[in-house]
PDB file of C-alpha atoms and ligand atoms in Angstrom:
ATOM      1  CA  MET A   1     103.620 118.045 -64.773  1.00 98.00           C
ATOM      2  CA  LYS A   2     103.281 121.337 -62.969  1.00 98.00           C
ATOM      3  CA  PHE A   3     100.193 123.467 -62.413  1.00 98.00           C
ATOM      4  CA  TYR A   4     100.343 127.048 -61.212  1.00 99.00           C
ATOM      5  CA  ILE A   5      97.038 128.301 -59.829  1.00 98.00           C
ATOM      6  CA  LEU A   6      96.621 132.084 -59.822  1.00 98.00           C
ATOM      7  CA  THR A   7      93.803 133.064 -57.475  1.00 98.00           C
ATOM      8  CA  ILE A   8      92.640 135.602 -54.920  1.00 97.00           C
ATOM      9  CA  LEU A   9      91.387 132.700 -52.757  1.00 97.00           C
ATOM     10  CA  PRO A  10      94.485 130.548 -52.092  1.00 98.00           C
ATOM     11  CA  GLY A  11      92.739 128.876 -49.134  1.00 98.00           C
ATOM     12  CA  TYR A  12      90.364 127.203 -51.580  1.00 97.00           C
ATOM     13  CA  PHE A  13      93.099 124.739 -52.574  1.00 98.00           C
ATOM     14  CA  GLU A  14      94.144 123.556 -49.129  1.00 96.00           C
ATOM     15  CA  GLY A  15      92.238 120.261 -49.346  1.00 94.00           C
ATOM     16  CA  PRO A  16      91.799 118.817 -52.841  1.00 95.00           C
ATOM     17  CA  PHE A  17      95.440 117.996 -53.593  1.00 97.00           C
ATOM     18  CA  LYS A  18      96.100 116.238 -50.298  1.00 97.00           C
ATOM     19  CA  VAL A  19      93.725 113.310 -50.711  1.00 97.00           C
ATOM     20  CA  GLY A  20      92.962 110.462 -53.057  1.00 97.00           C
ATOM     21  CA  ILE A  21      94.674 109.834 -56.384  1.00 97.00           C
ATOM     22  CA  LEU A  22      95.690 113.487 -56.784  1.00 97.00           C
ATOM     23  CA  GLY A  23      97.105 113.528 -53.246  1.00 98.00           C
ATOM     24  CA  LYS A  24      99.238 110.482 -54.109  1.00 97.00           C
ATOM     25  CA  ALA A  25     100.329 112.041 -57.414  1.00 98.00           C
ATOM     26  CA  VAL A  26     101.512 115.163 -55.598  1.00 98.00           C
ATOM     27  CA  GLU A  27     103.200 113.120 -52.853  1.00 98.00           C
ATOM     28  CA  ARG A  28     105.098 111.071 -55.458  1.00 98.00           C
ATOM     29  CA  GLY A  29     106.062 114.142 -57.473  1.00 98.00           C
ATOM     30  CA  HIS A  30     104.168 113.181 -60.662  1.00 98.00           C
ATOM     31  CA  VAL A  31     102.088 116.326 -60.272  1.00 98.00           C
ATOM     32  CA  LYS A  32     103.265 119.616 -58.774  1.00 98.00           C
ATOM     33  CA  ILE A  33     100.879 122.313 -57.624  1.00 98.00           C
ATOM     34  CA  GLU A  34     101.862 125.877 -56.796  1.00 98.00           C
ATOM     35  CA  VAL A  35      99.181 128.264 -55.612  1.00 98.00           C
ATOM     36  CA  ILE A  36      99.936 131.927 -56.284  1.00 98.00           C
ATOM     37  CA  ASN A  37      98.021 134.647 -54.491  1.00 98.00           C
ATOM     38  CA  ILE A  38      97.260 137.379 -57.026  1.00 98.00           C
ATOM     39  CA  ARG A  39      96.921 139.827 -54.133  1.00 98.00           C
ATOM     40  CA  ASP A  40     100.663 139.473 -53.448  1.00 98.00           C
ATOM     41  CA  PHE A  41     101.213 141.237 -56.786  1.00 98.00           C
ATOM     42  CA  ALA A  42      99.051 144.285 -55.988  1.00 98.00           C
ATOM     43  CA  ASP A  43     101.237 147.325 -55.458  1.00 95.00           C
ATOM     44  CA  ASP A  44      99.049 149.642 -53.378  1.00 96.00           C
ATOM     45  CA  PRO A  45      98.917 149.564 -49.556  1.00 97.00           C
ATOM     46  CA  HIS A  46      95.399 148.051 -49.622  1.00 97.00           C
ATOM     47  CA  LYS A  47      96.457 145.237 -51.961  1.00 98.00           C
ATOM     48  CA  THR A  48      93.621 146.078 -54.324  1.00 98.00           C
ATOM     49  CA  VAL A  49      92.863 143.447 -56.969  1.00 97.00           C
ATOM     50  CA  ASP A  50      89.532 144.693 -58.341  1.00 97.00           C
ATOM     51  CA  ASP A  51      87.853 147.859 -59.550  1.00 97.00           C
ATOM     52  CA  LEU A  52      84.576 149.152 -60.990  1.00 97.00           C
ATOM     53  CA  PRO A  53      83.731 148.213 -64.586  1.00 96.00           C
ATOM     54  CA  TYR A  54      84.193 150.886 -67.252  1.00 98.00           C
ATOM     55  CA  GLY A  55      80.817 151.766 -68.742  1.00 97.00           C
ATOM     56  CA  GLY A  56      79.024 150.952 -65.473  1.00 97.00           C
ATOM     57  CA  GLY A  57      77.187 147.821 -64.409  1.00 95.00           C
ATOM     58  CA  GLU A  58      77.053 145.366 -61.565  1.00 93.00           C
ATOM     59  CA  GLY A  59      79.958 144.062 -59.532  1.00 94.00           C
ATOM     60  CA  MET A  60      83.700 144.443 -59.713  1.00 96.00           C
ATOM     61  CA  VAL A  61      86.276 143.454 -62.320  1.00 97.00           C
ATOM     62  CA  LEU A  62      89.714 141.967 -61.585  1.00 97.00           C
ATOM     63  CA  LYS A  63      92.377 144.556 -62.441  1.00 97.00           C
ATOM     64  CA  PRO A  64      95.008 143.698 -65.053  1.00 98.00           C
ATOM     65  CA  GLU A  65      98.226 144.773 -63.301  1.00 98.00           C
ATOM     66  CA  PRO A  66      98.400 142.275 -60.386  1.00 98.00           C
ATOM     67  CA  ILE A  67      97.279 139.373 -62.605  1.00 98.00           C
ATOM     68  CA  VAL A  68      99.800 140.087 -65.351  1.00 98.00           C
ATOM     69  CA  ARG A  69     102.600 140.452 -62.809  1.00 98.00           C
ATOM     70  CA  ALA A  70     101.553 137.114 -61.299  1.00 98.00           C
ATOM     71  CA  ILE A  71     101.567 135.442 -64.738  1.00 98.00           C
ATOM     72  CA  GLU A  72     104.973 136.930 -65.570  1.00 98.00           C
ATOM     73  CA  SER A  73     106.400 135.689 -62.261  1.00 98.00           C
ATOM     74  CA  VAL A  74     105.910 132.076 -63.389  1.00 98.00           C
ATOM     75  CA  LYS A  75     106.592 132.388 -67.132  1.00 98.00           C
ATOM     76  CA  ASN A  76     109.585 130.334 -68.246  1.00 98.00           C
ATOM     77  CA  LYS A  77     110.779 130.170 -71.871  1.00 98.00           C
ATOM     78  CA  ASP A  78     112.510 126.837 -71.271  1.00 98.00           C
ATOM     79  CA  LYS A  79     109.228 125.088 -70.422  1.00 98.00           C
ATOM     80  CA  LYS A  80     106.322 124.199 -72.669  1.00 98.00           C
ATOM     81  CA  GLN A  81     103.705 126.310 -70.915  1.00 98.00           C
ATOM     82  CA  ARG A  82     100.027 127.147 -71.445  1.00 98.00           C
ATOM     83  CA  VAL A  83      98.217 130.037 -69.753  1.00 98.00           C
ATOM     84  CA  ILE A  84      94.542 129.240 -69.280  1.00 98.00           C
ATOM     85  CA  ALA A  85      91.804 131.434 -67.822  1.00 98.00           C
ATOM     86  CA  MET A  86      88.850 129.632 -66.255  1.00 98.00           C
ATOM     87  CA  THR A  87      85.673 131.457 -67.270  1.00 97.00           C
ATOM     88  CA  PRO A  88      82.105 130.522 -68.240  1.00 96.00           C
ATOM     89  CA  ALA A  89      82.797 132.520 -71.430  1.00 96.00           C
ATOM     90  CA  GLY A  90      85.528 130.064 -72.508  1.00 97.00           C
ATOM     91  CA  ARG A  91      85.407 127.065 -74.849  1.00 98.00           C
ATOM     92  CA  LEU A  92      83.786 124.021 -73.328  1.00 98.00           C
ATOM     93  CA  LEU A  93      86.186 121.514 -71.764  1.00 98.00           C
ATOM     94  CA  ASN A  94      86.148 117.975 -73.128  1.00 96.00           C
ATOM     95  CA  GLN A  95      88.375 114.892 -73.050  1.00 95.00           C
ATOM     96  CA  LYS A  96      90.171 115.883 -76.288  1.00 95.00           C
ATOM     97  CA  ILE A  97      91.201 119.241 -74.815  1.00 97.00           C
ATOM     98  CA  VAL A  98      92.206 117.497 -71.568  1.00 97.00           C
ATOM     99  CA  ARG A  99      94.451 115.110 -73.503  1.00 97.00           C
ATOM    100  CA  GLU A 100      96.030 117.958 -75.469  1.00 97.00           C
ATOM    101  CA  LEU A 101      96.763 119.909 -72.292  1.00 98.00           C
ATOM    102  CA  SER A 102      98.491 116.893 -70.756  1.00 98.00           C
ATOM    103  CA  GLU A 103     101.261 117.359 -73.374  1.00 98.00           C
ATOM    104  CA  PHE A 104     102.447 120.603 -71.753  1.00 98.00           C
ATOM    105  CA  ASP A 105     105.164 120.788 -69.073  1.00 98.00           C
ATOM    106  CA  GLU A 106     103.359 123.459 -67.101  1.00 98.00           C
ATOM    107  CA  ILE A 107      99.862 124.898 -67.055  1.00 99.00           C
ATOM    108  CA  ILE A 108      99.252 128.310 -65.554  1.00 99.00           C
ATOM    109  CA  ILE A 109      95.606 128.565 -64.515  1.00 99.00           C
ATOM    110  CA  LEU A 110      93.994 131.895 -63.862  1.00 98.00           C
ATOM    111  CA  CYS A 111      90.849 131.774 -61.710  1.00 98.00           C
ATOM    112  CA  GLY A 112      88.307 134.527 -62.302  1.00 92.00           C
ATOM    113  CA  ARG A 113      86.198 136.104 -59.546  1.00 85.00           C
ATOM    114  CA  TYR A 114      83.666 138.918 -59.260  1.00 81.00           C
ATOM    115  CA  GLU A 115      82.058 139.928 -62.537  1.00 88.00           C
ATOM    116  CA  GLY A 116      85.072 139.054 -64.621  1.00 93.00           C
ATOM    117  CA  ILE A 117      88.667 139.698 -65.559  1.00 97.00           C
ATOM    118  CA  ASP A 118      89.862 142.761 -67.500  1.00 98.00           C
ATOM    119  CA  GLU A 119      89.571 141.710 -71.147  1.00 98.00           C
ATOM    120  CA  ARG A 120      93.146 142.804 -71.949  1.00 98.00           C
ATOM    121  CA  VAL A 121      94.445 140.024 -69.687  1.00 98.00           C
ATOM    122  CA  LEU A 122      92.340 137.396 -71.455  1.00 98.00           C
ATOM    123  CA  GLU A 123      93.162 138.630 -74.952  1.00 98.00           C
ATOM    124  CA  HIS A 124      96.873 139.376 -74.638  1.00 98.00           C
ATOM    125  CA  PHE A 125      98.227 137.273 -71.763  1.00 98.00           C
ATOM    126  CA  CYS A 126      96.259 134.007 -71.919  1.00 98.00           C
ATOM    127  CA  ASP A 127      96.560 131.236 -74.526  1.00 98.00           C
ATOM    128  CA  ASP A 128      93.141 129.753 -73.910  1.00 98.00           C
ATOM    129  CA  LEU A 129      89.851 130.401 -72.094  1.00 98.00           C
ATOM    130  CA  ILE A 130      88.094 127.346 -70.708  1.00 98.00           C
ATOM    131  CA  SER A 131      84.640 126.713 -69.251  1.00 98.00           C
ATOM    132  CA  ILE A 132      83.797 123.459 -67.473  1.00 98.00           C
ATOM    133  CA  GLY A 133      80.099 123.643 -68.332  1.00 98.00           C
ATOM    134  CA  ASP A 134      77.145 125.815 -69.196  1.00 97.00           C
ATOM    135  CA  TYR A 135      76.465 127.063 -65.685  1.00 97.00           C
ATOM    136  CA  VAL A 136      77.992 129.852 -63.637  1.00 96.00           C
ATOM    137  CA  LEU A 137      80.133 129.177 -60.569  1.00 97.00           C
ATOM    138  CA  THR A 138      81.049 131.779 -57.951  1.00 96.00           C
ATOM    139  CA  GLY A 139      84.559 131.764 -59.413  1.00 97.00           C
ATOM    140  CA  GLY A 140      87.051 129.782 -61.445  1.00 98.00           C
ATOM    141  CA  GLU A 141      88.599 127.967 -58.473  1.00 98.00           C
ATOM    142  CA  ALA A 142      86.302 124.920 -58.548  1.00 98.00           C
ATOM    143  CA  ALA A 143      86.745 124.815 -62.332  1.00 98.00           C
ATOM    144  CA  ALA A 144      90.543 124.853 -61.925  1.00 98.00           C
ATOM    145  CA  ILE A 145      90.335 121.800 -59.665  1.00 98.00           C
ATOM    146  CA  VAL A 146      88.238 119.980 -62.266  1.00 98.00           C
ATOM    147  CA  LEU A 147      90.758 120.810 -65.009  1.00 98.00           C
ATOM    148  CA  ILE A 148      93.762 119.732 -62.944  1.00 98.00           C
ATOM    149  CA  ASP A 149      92.055 116.493 -61.935  1.00 98.00           C
ATOM    150  CA  ALA A 150      91.156 115.557 -65.517  1.00 98.00           C
ATOM    151  CA  VAL A 151      94.562 116.494 -66.986  1.00 98.00           C
ATOM    152  CA  SER A 152      96.485 114.738 -64.193  1.00 98.00           C
ATOM    153  CA  ARG A 153      94.893 111.402 -65.122  1.00 98.00           C
ATOM    154  CA  PHE A 154      96.957 111.508 -68.333  1.00 97.00           C
ATOM    155  CA  VAL A 155     100.240 112.131 -66.532  1.00 97.00           C
ATOM    156  CA  PRO A 156     102.236 108.867 -66.498  1.00 96.00           C
ATOM    157  CA  GLY A 157     102.221 107.243 -63.050  1.00 96.00           C
ATOM    158  CA  VAL A 158      99.122 109.032 -61.743  1.00 96.00           C
ATOM    159  CA  VAL A 159      96.570 106.354 -62.673  1.00 96.00           C
ATOM    160  CA  GLY A 160      98.055 102.902 -62.102  1.00 89.00           C
ATOM    161  CA  ASN A 161      96.370 101.242 -65.055  1.00 85.00           C
ATOM    162  CA  ARG A 162      97.039 103.076 -68.371  1.00 78.00           C
ATOM    163  CA  LYS A 163      94.260 101.066 -69.992  1.00 77.00           C
ATOM    164  CA  CYS A 164      91.791 102.735 -67.607  1.00 76.00           C
ATOM    165  CA  VAL A 165      92.810 106.152 -68.896  1.00 83.00           C
ATOM    166  CA  GLU A 166      92.860 105.229 -72.575  1.00 75.00           C
ATOM    167  CA  GLU A 167      89.582 103.338 -72.585  1.00 67.00           C
ATOM    168  CA  ASP A 168      87.503 105.619 -70.418  1.00 71.00           C
ATOM    169  CA  SER A 169      84.213 107.162 -71.488  1.00 71.00           C
ATOM    170  CA  PHE A 170      84.589 109.751 -74.241  1.00 80.00           C
ATOM    171  CA  SER A 171      87.910 108.595 -75.684  1.00 77.00           C
ATOM    172  CA  ARG A 172      85.969 106.699 -78.375  1.00 83.00           C
ATOM    173  CA  GLY A 173      82.681 108.530 -78.126  1.00 92.00           C
ATOM    174  CA  LEU A 174      80.976 105.918 -75.957  1.00 95.00           C
ATOM    175  CA  LEU A 175      79.969 106.023 -72.302  1.00 96.00           C
ATOM    176  CA  ASP A 176      81.418 103.270 -70.088  1.00 96.00           C
ATOM    177  CA  TYR A 177      79.417 100.093 -69.631  1.00 97.00           C
ATOM    178  CA  PRO A 178      77.720  99.668 -66.207  1.00 97.00           C
ATOM    179  CA  GLN A 179      79.423  97.741 -63.381  1.00 98.00           C
ATOM    180  CA  TRP A 180      78.233  95.544 -60.556  1.00 98.00           C
ATOM    181  CA  THR A 181      79.987  93.918 -57.597  1.00 98.00           C
ATOM    182  CA  ARG A 182      79.031  91.529 -54.815  1.00 97.00           C
ATOM    183  CA  PRO A 183      76.537  90.610 -53.450  1.00 98.00           C
ATOM    184  CA  ALA A 184      74.877  88.865 -56.411  1.00 98.00           C
ATOM    185  CA  VAL A 185      71.473  89.951 -55.053  1.00 98.00           C
ATOM    186  CA  PHE A 186      71.102  93.237 -53.166  1.00 98.00           C
ATOM    187  CA  ARG A 187      67.707  94.055 -51.580  1.00 98.00           C
ATOM    188  CA  GLY A 188      66.103  91.719 -54.058  1.00 98.00           C
ATOM    189  CA  ILE A 189      67.862  93.293 -57.051  1.00 98.00           C
ATOM    190  CA  PRO A 190      70.008  90.753 -58.943  1.00 98.00           C
ATOM    191  CA  VAL A 191      73.177  91.299 -60.964  1.00 98.00           C
ATOM    192  CA  PRO A 192      72.552  90.517 -64.680  1.00 98.00           C
ATOM    193  CA  ASP A 193      72.894  86.754 -65.277  1.00 98.00           C
ATOM    194  CA  VAL A 194      75.418  87.079 -68.090  1.00 98.00           C
ATOM    195  CA  LEU A 195      78.029  88.547 -65.721  1.00 98.00           C
ATOM    196  CA  LEU A 196      77.832  85.453 -63.534  1.00 97.00           C
ATOM    197  CA  SER A 197      77.986  83.072 -66.503  1.00 97.00           C
ATOM    198  CA  GLY A 198      81.770  82.960 -66.825  1.00 97.00           C
ATOM    199  CA  ASN A 199      81.345  83.209 -70.615  1.00 98.00           C
ATOM    200  CA  HIS A 200      83.870  85.932 -71.414  1.00 98.00           C
ATOM    201  CA  LYS A 201      82.964  86.217 -75.082  1.00 97.00           C
ATOM    202  CA  GLU A 202      79.307  86.795 -74.196  1.00 98.00           C
ATOM    203  CA  ILE A 203      80.231  89.238 -71.410  1.00 98.00           C
ATOM    204  CA  ARG A 204      82.383  91.300 -73.772  1.00 97.00           C
ATOM    205  CA  LYS A 205      79.601  91.518 -76.359  1.00 97.00           C
ATOM    206  CA  TRP A 206      76.984  92.346 -73.718  1.00 97.00           C
ATOM    207  CA  ARG A 207      79.145  95.137 -72.332  1.00 97.00           C
ATOM    208  CA  ILE A 208      79.559  96.699 -75.780  1.00 97.00           C
ATOM    209  CA  MET A 209      75.792  96.526 -76.195  1.00 97.00           C
ATOM    210  CA  LYS A 210      75.199  98.202 -72.797  1.00 97.00           C
ATOM    211  CA  SER A 211      77.764 100.865 -73.538  1.00 96.00           C
ATOM    212  CA  ILE A 212      76.136 101.749 -76.865  1.00 97.00           C
ATOM    213  CA  GLU A 213      72.630 101.521 -75.414  1.00 97.00           C
ATOM    214  CA  ARG A 214      73.275 104.022 -72.621  1.00 97.00           C
ATOM    215  CA  THR A 215      75.146 106.372 -74.964  1.00 96.00           C
ATOM    216  CA  LEU A 216      72.199 106.368 -77.368  1.00 96.00           C
ATOM    217  CA  LYS A 217      69.839 107.018 -74.458  1.00 96.00           C
ATOM    218  CA  ARG A 218      71.813 109.689 -72.591  1.00 97.00           C
ATOM    219  CA  ARG A 219      74.416 111.279 -74.892  1.00 96.00           C
ATOM    220  CA  PRO A 220      73.712 110.380 -78.536  1.00 95.00           C
ATOM    221  CA  GLU A 221      75.610 113.476 -79.711  1.00 94.00           C
ATOM    222  CA  ILE A 222      79.013 112.115 -78.562  1.00 94.00           C
ATOM    223  CA  ILE A 223      78.965 108.971 -80.721  1.00 94.00           C
ATOM    224  CA  ARG A 224      81.697 109.016 -83.410  1.00 93.00           C
ATOM    225  CA  GLU A 225      81.103 106.134 -85.748  1.00 92.00           C
ATOM    226  CA  GLU A 226      84.523 106.536 -87.380  1.00 93.00           C
ATOM    227  CA  LEU A 227      86.140 105.448 -84.090  1.00 92.00           C
ATOM    228  CA  LEU A 228      84.000 102.336 -83.627  1.00 94.00           C
ATOM    229  CA  THR A 229      84.867  98.780 -84.622  1.00 94.00           C
ATOM    230  CA  ASP A 230      82.770  96.884 -87.191  1.00 95.00           C
ATOM    231  CA  GLU A 231      81.262  94.872 -84.350  1.00 94.00           C
ATOM    232  CA  GLU A 232      80.269  98.045 -82.494  1.00 95.00           C
ATOM    233  CA  ILE A 233      78.777  99.609 -85.617  1.00 95.00           C
ATOM    234  CA  GLU A 234      76.659  96.526 -86.198  1.00 94.00           C
ATOM    235  CA  ILE A 235      75.335  96.665 -82.618  1.00 95.00           C
ATOM    236  CA  LEU A 236      74.788 100.418 -82.948  1.00 95.00           C
ATOM    237  CA  LYS A 237      72.688  99.957 -86.096  1.00 94.00           C
ATOM    238  CA  LYS A 238      70.491  97.361 -84.365  1.00 94.00           C
ATOM    239  CA  LEU A 239      70.002  99.475 -81.245  1.00 94.00           C
ATOM    240  CA  LYS A 240      69.387 102.731 -83.138  1.00 91.00           C
ATOM    241  CA  ASP A 241      66.042 101.424 -84.368  1.00 87.00           C
ATOM    242  CA  LYS A 242      64.956 101.094 -80.724  1.00 83.00           C
ATOM    243  CA  PHE A 243      65.617 104.740 -79.835  1.00 77.00           C
TER     244      PHE A 243
HETATM  245  N1  LIG B   1      83.868 130.470 -63.538  1.00 87.66           N
HETATM  246  C1  LIG B   1      82.548 130.601 -63.280  1.00 87.66           C
HETATM  247  N2  LIG B   1      81.831 129.680 -63.919  1.00 87.66           N
HETATM  248  C2  LIG B   1      82.727 128.903 -64.624  1.00 87.66           C
HETATM  249  C3  LIG B   1      82.604 127.802 -65.498  1.00 87.66           C
HETATM  250  N3  LIG B   1      81.411 127.267 -65.786  1.00 87.66           N
HETATM  251  N4  LIG B   1      83.720 127.284 -66.021  1.00 87.66           N
HETATM  252  C4  LIG B   1      84.930 127.828 -65.760  1.00 87.66           C
HETATM  253  N5  LIG B   1      85.106 128.879 -64.948  1.00 87.66           N
HETATM  254  C5  LIG B   1      84.019 129.427 -64.385  1.00 87.66           C
END
């Protein structure tokens, strides 16, 4: 899978794709990253990429010409491509969108800066506008890294254990169950007895219970009963009365 990142801050991306799971994915060729400097597509001697907003107001707006030239430089009819602008005014990213995006061959990500991007670019040259949350960042670069990280997990070979990807939080509308590791007692705080019992049937049931309990407590709105098993629904019904 290939990601093109269109930005006026190419230096932003020097670190994140060199380390950890993403670093490995890039090293092994499962994921390809190409950072494109929008400024290289400006055609005036000052390499201008922004201008004042029509109608007045604060800040500067990214001009359409350099961005559209940058997009066109990577467009390829033979590839299944998606052009996405990162903006707080986009639709909210979630695991379903992440999964859908992982089906494309190439994703072209446009990072906004300043007060925004000329609307003609967003309306006529992008397929999708995506926000990573209801807060405003200084630009779309950090959001692009989040998107690439989440989508890359679905690329075969990136995460060793496919089960990890398929069964993660959100895929069935439940948060993951909590985890503990050694030591059995840390600063006087013990690991729950059931996990030390060796009774795998009990452990499985307890984990489902914990998973449902924390989802009800923290994110009740993500629960999708139609995706739950009969056993999970039964536990959910019992726990619901408590919350
Ligand atoms: N740019 C600034 N804030 C953003 C957000 N929340 N999501 C995506 N891009 C952004």
